[in-house]
Structure formats: structure tokens, C-alpha cells
Short mmCIF file of C-alpha atoms and ligand atoms in Angstrom, two decimals:
data_model
loop_
_atom_site.label_atom_id
_atom_site.label_comp_id
_atom_site.label_asym_id
_atom_site.label_seq_id
_atom_site.Cartn_x
_atom_site.Cartn_y
_atom_site.Cartn_z
CA MET A 20 -42.75 -71.84 128.07
CA LYS A 21 -40.40 -68.78 127.49
CA LYS A 22 -41.72 -65.54 128.00
CA THR A 23 -40.07 -62.12 126.88
CA LEU A 24 -41.24 -58.83 128.30
CA ILE A 25 -40.27 -56.04 125.92
CA LEU A 26 -39.97 -52.42 127.37
CA TYR A 27 -40.16 -49.80 124.79
CA THR A 28 -38.67 -46.56 125.67
CA GLY A 29 -38.07 -44.76 122.33
CA GLY A 30 -35.12 -44.49 119.86
CA THR A 31 -34.77 -44.54 115.91
CA ILE A 32 -35.93 -47.94 115.72
CA GLY A 33 -39.68 -46.93 116.20
CA MET A 34 -39.39 -43.59 114.57
CA ASP A 35 -40.92 -42.15 111.44
CA TYR A 36 -40.03 -39.38 109.25
CA LEU A 37 -42.08 -36.46 110.23
CA GLU A 38 -41.99 -32.82 109.21
CA GLY A 39 -39.67 -31.78 111.91
CA GLY A 40 -37.35 -34.57 111.38
CA LEU A 41 -37.08 -38.37 112.87
CA ALA A 42 -39.38 -38.72 115.76
CA PRO A 43 -41.00 -41.67 117.80
CA VAL A 44 -44.56 -42.40 116.67
CA LYS A 45 -46.95 -44.27 119.34
CA GLY A 46 -48.16 -47.74 118.37
CA LEU A 47 -45.93 -47.83 115.32
CA LEU A 48 -43.43 -50.38 116.77
CA GLN A 49 -45.97 -52.77 117.98
CA LYS A 50 -47.57 -52.82 114.52
CA GLN A 51 -44.28 -53.35 112.82
CA LEU A 52 -43.29 -56.10 115.27
CA ASP A 53 -46.60 -57.84 114.77
CA THR A 54 -45.49 -58.68 111.26
CA LEU A 55 -42.47 -60.59 112.52
CA ASP A 56 -43.08 -64.32 112.20
CA ILE A 57 -40.73 -65.02 115.21
CA MET A 58 -42.89 -62.85 117.36
CA LYS A 59 -45.67 -65.56 116.85
CA ASP A 60 -43.40 -68.32 118.14
CA VAL A 61 -42.61 -67.00 121.56
CA ALA A 62 -44.89 -65.38 124.26
CA ILE A 63 -44.01 -61.67 124.06
CA ASP A 64 -45.51 -58.65 125.78
CA LEU A 65 -44.74 -55.18 124.91
CA ILE A 66 -44.94 -52.28 127.33
CA GLU A 67 -44.75 -48.94 125.37
CA TYR A 68 -43.81 -46.09 127.57
CA ASP A 69 -46.30 -43.18 127.91
CA THR A 70 -43.59 -40.76 126.47
CA LEU A 71 -41.41 -42.32 123.98
CA ILE A 72 -38.14 -40.50 123.88
CA ASP A 73 -35.02 -39.77 121.67
CA SER A 74 -32.47 -41.26 124.12
CA SER A 75 -30.61 -38.03 124.51
CA ASP A 76 -33.33 -37.09 126.90
CA ILE A 77 -32.77 -40.08 129.17
CA ASN A 78 -32.41 -39.23 132.87
CA ILE A 79 -32.43 -40.85 136.09
CA THR A 80 -36.35 -41.13 136.37
CA HIS A 81 -36.19 -43.24 133.19
CA TRP A 82 -33.63 -45.62 134.77
CA GLN A 83 -35.89 -45.71 137.82
CA LYS A 84 -38.87 -46.67 135.65
CA ILE A 85 -37.09 -49.31 133.76
CA ILE A 86 -35.66 -50.96 136.97
CA GLN A 87 -39.13 -50.80 138.67
CA ASP A 88 -40.68 -52.39 135.59
CA ILE A 89 -38.10 -55.19 135.41
CA SER A 90 -38.53 -55.76 139.04
CA ASP A 91 -42.42 -55.83 139.12
CA ASN A 92 -42.35 -58.32 136.24
CA TYR A 93 -39.33 -60.29 137.10
CA ASP A 94 -41.11 -63.51 138.30
CA ASN A 95 -43.45 -63.64 135.36
CA TYR A 96 -40.83 -63.49 132.43
CA THR A 97 -37.85 -65.36 131.41
CA GLY A 98 -36.16 -62.62 129.69
CA PHE A 99 -36.40 -58.91 129.00
CA ILE A 100 -35.77 -56.65 126.06
CA ILE A 101 -35.30 -52.74 126.32
CA ILE A 102 -35.97 -51.00 123.18
CA HIS A 103 -33.74 -47.83 123.45
CA GLY A 104 -32.22 -45.19 121.25
CA THR A 105 -28.52 -45.79 120.51
CA ASP A 106 -27.21 -42.44 121.65
CA THR A 107 -27.23 -43.17 125.49
CA MET A 108 -27.81 -46.97 125.21
CA ALA A 109 -24.36 -47.69 126.69
CA TYR A 110 -25.18 -45.60 129.59
CA THR A 111 -28.55 -47.29 130.25
CA ALA A 112 -26.95 -50.60 129.85
CA SER A 113 -24.25 -49.86 132.38
CA VAL A 114 -26.85 -48.62 134.88
CA LEU A 115 -28.75 -51.71 134.54
CA SER A 116 -25.79 -53.98 134.86
CA PHE A 117 -25.12 -52.53 138.26
CA ALA A 118 -28.49 -51.89 139.36
CA LEU A 119 -29.96 -55.32 138.83
CA ARG A 120 -28.26 -56.93 141.53
CA GLY A 121 -28.48 -60.78 141.68
CA LEU A 122 -29.80 -60.77 137.96
CA ASP A 123 -30.37 -64.44 136.81
CA LYS A 124 -32.14 -63.56 133.52
CA PRO A 125 -31.15 -62.06 130.36
CA VAL A 126 -31.70 -58.33 129.88
CA ILE A 127 -31.04 -57.16 126.24
CA LEU A 128 -30.94 -53.72 124.97
CA THR A 129 -31.49 -53.06 121.42
CA GLY A 130 -32.39 -50.46 118.80
CA SER A 131 -31.21 -49.41 115.38
CA GLN A 132 -29.42 -46.82 113.28
CA LEU A 133 -32.23 -46.66 110.68
CA PRO A 134 -35.84 -46.82 111.72
CA LEU A 135 -37.98 -50.07 110.86
CA VAL A 136 -40.01 -47.90 108.38
CA HIS A 137 -36.69 -47.62 106.21
CA LYS A 138 -36.47 -50.29 103.69
CA ARG A 139 -32.90 -51.06 104.63
CA SER A 140 -33.38 -50.83 108.48
CA ASP A 141 -30.89 -52.79 110.58
CA GLY A 142 -33.80 -52.85 113.30
CA TRP A 143 -35.13 -56.23 112.11
CA ASN A 144 -31.86 -58.04 112.58
CA ASN A 145 -31.30 -56.52 115.93
CA MET A 146 -34.72 -57.17 117.14
CA ILE A 147 -34.54 -60.84 116.19
CA ASP A 148 -31.11 -61.25 117.65
CA ALA A 149 -32.22 -59.58 120.91
CA LEU A 150 -35.35 -62.01 120.98
CA TYR A 151 -32.91 -65.01 120.60
CA ALA A 152 -30.63 -63.61 123.36
CA ALA A 153 -33.46 -63.04 125.56
CA GLY A 154 -34.51 -66.49 125.19
CA ARG A 155 -31.11 -67.92 126.66
CA GLU A 156 -31.90 -68.77 130.29
CA ASP A 157 -28.35 -69.42 130.97
CA LEU A 158 -27.47 -65.81 130.25
CA HIS A 159 -27.52 -63.89 133.45
CA GLU A 160 -26.47 -60.39 132.64
CA VAL A 161 -27.36 -57.05 130.78
CA ALA A 162 -26.18 -57.07 127.15
CA ILE A 163 -26.65 -55.05 123.93
CA ALA A 164 -27.50 -56.94 120.82
CA PHE A 165 -26.45 -54.90 117.70
CA ASN A 166 -25.01 -55.50 114.25
CA ASN A 167 -24.80 -59.24 114.76
CA LYS A 168 -23.19 -59.23 118.03
CA LEU A 169 -24.11 -59.49 121.53
CA LEU A 170 -21.94 -57.23 123.84
CA ARG A 171 -21.80 -56.99 127.60
CA GLY A 172 -23.73 -54.14 128.58
CA CYS A 173 -21.19 -52.49 130.83
CA ARG A 174 -18.47 -52.78 128.40
CA ALA A 175 -20.13 -51.39 125.24
CA GLN A 176 -19.85 -48.07 123.61
CA LYS A 177 -21.27 -46.40 120.72
CA VAL A 178 -18.67 -46.15 118.23
CA SER A 179 -20.43 -44.82 114.96
CA THR A 180 -23.15 -42.39 114.30
CA TYR A 181 -23.82 -43.95 110.77
CA ARG A 182 -22.40 -47.42 110.43
CA PHE A 183 -24.60 -50.37 111.33
CA PHE A 184 -21.55 -51.23 113.23
CA GLY A 185 -22.76 -48.75 115.98
CA PHE A 186 -21.58 -50.53 119.10
CA ASP A 187 -18.26 -52.14 120.15
CA SER A 188 -16.71 -53.35 123.38
CA VAL A 189 -12.84 -53.09 122.61
CA ASP A 190 -11.74 -54.31 126.03
CA ALA A 191 -14.07 -57.46 126.28
CA ALA A 192 -14.95 -60.23 123.82
CA PRO A 193 -18.54 -60.42 122.62
CA LEU A 194 -20.92 -62.65 124.37
CA ALA A 195 -22.08 -64.00 120.96
CA GLU A 196 -22.00 -63.54 117.32
CA PHE A 197 -24.90 -63.86 114.94
CA GLY A 198 -23.89 -65.44 111.80
CA ILE A 199 -25.22 -68.19 109.53
CA HIS A 200 -24.88 -70.12 113.02
CA ILE A 201 -25.25 -68.33 116.29
CA ASN A 202 -22.04 -68.56 118.28
CA TRP A 203 -22.61 -68.28 121.91
CA PHE A 204 -19.37 -67.48 123.63
CA THR A 205 -20.60 -68.95 127.00
CA LYS A 206 -17.03 -69.05 128.40
CA TYR A 207 -17.29 -65.36 128.60
CA TRP A 208 -20.72 -65.00 130.16
CA GLN A 209 -21.06 -63.93 133.86
CA LYS A 210 -21.82 -66.80 136.40
CA SER A 211 -24.93 -66.65 138.14
CA GLN A 212 -24.78 -64.21 141.15
CA ARG A 213 -25.03 -66.15 144.42
CA PHE A 214 -27.64 -63.61 146.04
CA SER A 215 -31.15 -63.36 144.87
CA PHE A 216 -32.49 -60.64 142.76
CA ALA A 217 -32.39 -57.28 144.82
CA PRO A 218 -32.43 -54.38 142.37
CA VAL A 219 -31.18 -50.89 143.35
CA ILE A 220 -33.24 -47.86 142.47
CA PRO A 221 -30.69 -45.01 141.50
CA GLN A 222 -31.14 -41.88 143.57
CA ASP A 223 -31.45 -38.56 141.59
CA ASN A 224 -29.49 -36.46 143.94
CA ILE A 225 -25.90 -37.92 143.56
CA LYS A 226 -23.42 -35.48 142.07
CA ILE A 227 -20.88 -37.14 139.83
CA LEU A 228 -18.49 -35.03 137.79
CA ASP A 229 -16.94 -36.24 134.51
CA LEU A 230 -13.83 -34.20 133.46
CA SER A 231 -11.59 -35.17 130.48
CA LEU A 232 -8.00 -33.56 130.46
CA ARG A 233 -7.03 -31.50 127.50
CA PRO A 234 -3.75 -29.52 126.83
CA GLY A 235 -3.66 -25.85 127.62
CA PHE A 236 -6.39 -23.69 129.56
CA THR A 237 -8.71 -26.56 129.98
CA THR A 238 -6.42 -28.27 132.52
CA ASP A 239 -6.55 -24.81 134.56
CA PHE A 240 -10.49 -24.93 134.31
CA ILE A 241 -10.32 -28.50 135.55
CA ALA A 242 -8.31 -27.53 138.38
CA GLU A 243 -10.51 -24.81 139.44
CA THR A 244 -13.48 -27.06 139.08
CA LEU A 245 -11.85 -29.66 141.53
CA TYR A 246 -11.13 -26.84 144.03
CA SER A 247 -14.70 -25.65 144.16
CA THR A 248 -16.90 -28.82 143.41
CA ASN A 249 -19.24 -30.48 145.99
CA ALA A 250 -19.54 -33.56 143.69
CA TYR A 251 -19.25 -36.84 145.73
CA ALA A 252 -17.15 -38.36 143.04
CA VAL A 253 -15.07 -37.17 139.90
CA ILE A 254 -14.45 -39.42 136.83
CA LEU A 255 -10.84 -38.11 135.50
CA GLN A 256 -10.39 -39.05 131.86
CA THR A 257 -6.63 -38.93 131.71
CA TYR A 258 -4.08 -39.45 128.62
CA GLY A 259 -2.81 -42.71 127.50
CA SER A 260 -2.30 -45.35 130.30
CA GLY A 261 -3.56 -42.87 133.02
CA ASN A 262 -1.24 -40.04 132.78
CA ILE A 263 -1.82 -36.38 133.98
CA PRO A 264 0.49 -33.38 133.55
CA MET A 265 2.49 -33.81 136.90
CA GLY A 266 4.38 -30.67 136.03
CA ASN A 267 1.11 -28.60 136.48
CA ASP A 268 1.21 -27.77 140.34
CA MET A 269 -2.22 -26.21 140.32
CA LEU A 270 -3.80 -29.30 138.86
CA VAL A 271 -1.84 -31.63 141.25
CA ASN A 272 -2.66 -29.49 144.15
CA ALA A 273 -6.38 -29.43 143.12
CA ILE A 274 -6.59 -33.17 142.99
CA LYS A 275 -4.85 -33.38 146.54
CA SER A 276 -7.48 -30.80 147.79
CA ALA A 277 -10.38 -32.75 146.33
CA ILE A 278 -9.20 -36.00 147.99
CA SER A 279 -8.60 -34.30 151.19
CA ARG A 280 -12.48 -33.37 151.10
CA ASP A 281 -13.21 -36.97 150.62
CA ILE A 282 -14.15 -36.77 146.98
CA ILE A 283 -13.52 -40.00 145.05
CA ILE A 284 -11.47 -39.48 141.92
CA VAL A 285 -11.43 -42.28 139.51
CA ASN A 286 -8.85 -42.44 136.83
CA ILE A 287 -9.92 -43.81 133.58
CA THR A 288 -8.14 -43.53 130.05
CA GLN A 289 -9.38 -41.42 127.13
CA VAL A 290 -7.99 -44.05 124.92
CA ASN A 291 -10.59 -46.67 123.68
CA GLU A 292 -8.57 -49.65 124.18
CA GLY A 293 -6.49 -50.63 127.18
CA SER A 294 -6.15 -49.91 130.85
CA VAL A 295 -4.86 -47.36 133.33
CA SER A 296 -1.39 -48.49 134.58
CA ASN A 297 1.25 -47.24 136.81
CA ASP A 298 4.11 -47.66 134.31
CA TYR A 299 4.93 -43.93 133.81
CA ALA A 300 6.10 -41.20 136.47
CA ALA A 301 3.02 -39.23 135.22
CA GLY A 302 0.84 -42.02 136.01
CA GLN A 303 1.69 -42.36 139.64
CA LEU A 304 -1.42 -40.97 140.73
CA TYR A 305 -2.40 -43.66 143.16
CA LYS A 306 0.04 -41.89 145.31
CA LEU A 307 -2.09 -38.89 145.47
CA GLY A 308 -5.04 -41.22 146.40
CA ILE A 309 -6.73 -41.47 143.06
CA VAL A 310 -8.52 -44.68 142.40
CA ASN A 311 -7.57 -46.83 139.39
CA GLY A 312 -10.48 -47.30 137.20
CA ARG A 313 -8.32 -49.84 134.97
CA ASP A 314 -10.32 -50.36 131.54
CA MET A 315 -13.66 -49.17 132.52
CA THR A 316 -15.50 -47.28 130.16
CA ALA A 317 -16.80 -43.65 131.25
CA GLU A 318 -20.38 -45.10 131.01
CA ALA A 319 -19.54 -47.83 133.42
CA ALA A 320 -17.47 -45.72 135.82
CA LEU A 321 -20.50 -43.30 136.01
CA ALA A 322 -23.01 -46.14 136.59
CA LYS A 323 -20.89 -47.69 139.03
CA LEU A 324 -20.55 -44.70 141.10
CA LEU A 325 -24.19 -43.81 140.82
CA ILE A 326 -25.45 -47.23 141.89
CA LEU A 327 -22.86 -47.95 144.77
CA LYS A 328 -23.88 -44.66 146.35
CA SER A 329 -27.63 -45.25 145.90
CA LEU A 330 -27.05 -48.40 147.66
CA GLY A 331 -25.69 -46.56 150.69
CA VAL A 332 -22.16 -47.82 150.49
CA THR A 333 -19.63 -45.62 152.20
CA ASN A 334 -17.04 -43.80 150.20
CA ASP A 335 -14.05 -45.96 151.48
CA LYS A 336 -15.82 -49.06 150.31
CA ILE A 337 -16.77 -47.44 146.99
CA LYS A 338 -12.99 -46.68 146.41
CA LYS A 339 -12.09 -50.15 147.12
CA ALA A 340 -14.77 -51.38 144.78
CA MET A 341 -13.95 -49.11 141.97
CA ASP A 342 -10.90 -51.18 140.73
CA LYS A 343 -12.58 -54.43 141.33
CA SER A 344 -14.83 -56.33 138.81
CA LEU A 345 -18.51 -56.40 140.08
CA VAL A 346 -20.26 -57.47 136.85
CA GLY A 347 -17.38 -58.01 134.38
CA GLU A 348 -17.01 -54.27 133.82
CA LEU A 349 -13.15 -54.22 134.07
CA ASN A 350 -10.12 -56.54 133.77
CA GLU A 351 -8.42 -56.49 137.20
N1 LIG B 406 -31.12 -40.08 118.57
C1 LIG B 406 -31.49 -41.45 118.45
C2 LIG B 406 -31.70 -41.87 119.90
O1 LIG B 406 -30.77 -42.17 120.68
C3 LIG B 406 -30.52 -42.24 117.99
C4 LIG B 406 -30.79 -43.76 117.77
O2 LIG B 406 -31.80 -44.28 118.26
O3 LIG B 406 -30.20 -44.46 116.82
O4 LIG B 406 -32.88 -41.91 120.52
#
């Protein structure tokens, strides 16, 4: 019999309209879900976290707990659902994608734009779609069920604060579409990993900087930061297909300085769709020793750097892994 474990971390879906604004209310989600017929057809357990959070409060400690809970219950369930706020859902989905090494069961994140207590809540749909996805024993990856789609977790990004179309994965096809029929696009699904389940618990002392280029003074601030940082890695969000102002000597020298100090710099583009390429002279960054992050999202780049370092991989090996697909996070 299929068994699903739901880990409830917080988010709008289980919130209510209180005096100070929308906030999570303990016990409310369980009560709401008990009214769902589908919940009676499948064996479901729900673990409500002691402190339910607005997901903007998510931190490494929460990720450690989610990973530990999945790990502790791994053999007893056929699928997992993480109920999560939408604001940082893509970060958690990315972290889980890399941390749950050897995953051979579905781990589905979901939430909603309107709480279940609202008459027009999108949460019911999302929850039911997540339950269907968590029931697919041939799905071996982390995904987000939202607005009638199932998206790869390490490819998805929040794209709207107010539409039900809250998430998209512009560089990767959806894994399923929930219409009148459910279309499971199994050809895009990750193959079962060849090694057994060996989750990585992220360390909380790993320093990663995320810098986004902007014209003007910001570029100088970025250069100053690169000279002084003791981060182990930097995500550099560049223009277009991976371009930086090569005419800015201060920036170019700062990049060289950081690389000479063994800091990993990963180049990803600020543009939603498409990849970093070496087509332009301004994009010849690999000559400086910058790693090409291809079409990775910032969320995925951050999670990959965090988990590979937590695993104890050397900087040289991390550099080589950054432009290779480990869990479907980029197109090589
Ligand atoms: N602020 C909320 C959260 O991320 C938004 C949501 O869940 O939609 O927890």
C-alpha cells in the first residue's frame, strides 16, 4: 500500500487572517485536510513542525531538519510531501534535490498563493496534485506541484507574487501537467540513481556570496567585495549570455584576485531563459578561471555549492561539477 508522509513547515496554505496579518495557525492545516476525500483513500501521516514559519524565515537549520525527517522515515513511506511557503520554496526544493543523494522516491513540495481558509484558495488543487505525484513510485526526484504543473525542484523559480501561476521552470519542461487528464511526461524524469540513499546534511558555516552585476557604482562595490571576501564561493549573476564589463579593470582584477585565493566563481545569467555561453568577447570569462554555470537558476547554484561543500568535496572537484548536470539542474 502506498504511504505518504507530509512534513508541514508553514507557508500561506495553512495560514489564517489574524489581527497582525496572515500567519500560520497550528492544527488548522490538519483540520482542513481531513475534509479532503482523497486523504481517506491513501495512507497519510502528517508531521506539523513545532514552529510553523513564513518561508522567508527558512534557514539551514530547517533544511537540516527536513532532510533528517525524510531520512528517518525513508523506509516507511513510498512518497513525501513538504508543505512550504512559496517565497523560498525554490531554494528548499533545490537544496533537497542535491542533498537527497540516491533518492528513489518522490519528494513533492507544495503550498499556495491563497490560504485554504480563503474560498478561492489554490491550495486544494496544489495539495491534491502533490498527493498524486507523491504516489508515483517511478518518480525519483524532488519536484514542485503548483498551478496544475509538476516542475523539477532544482529548475523551478517563483515567478509571481499574485497569480496562481506562481512557479515556472523556463529552461526545463514540466514533469507533468494536471488537466482533465494527468499527463505524466516520464521521458523528462530523472533515472533512478545507481547508488543507495545517502542524504547529505548541509553545514551551517559555509560562506557563499551571491552578487548581481548592475551598471554604475554597484560594479565597483562588487569589485571591492571580491577583493575582501572570505567566502568559499561566489555566484556572479552576469548580463545576457554571461557577459561582464571587461573594460572595468577594477572588476576584472578583483575577479582574478578572488580566483588566485581559490575562491570559486560561478557565472550564471540574470536573464530568466537561456544559458551562459562564450559567444561574446565580454563573455570570455572562463579564461579568467570562472566556472560556467550554464542555465542554472541562482537557487540551484547556491544549493549545489552548499551541498557539495557539505559533502567534503575539494574545490577543484566542485569547479568541475558545477557545469555538469548532477540531478537535471542544467543543460550541458
Ligand atoms: N510569505 C509566504 C511564505 O512564503 C508566501 C506563501 O506561502 O505563498 O511563507
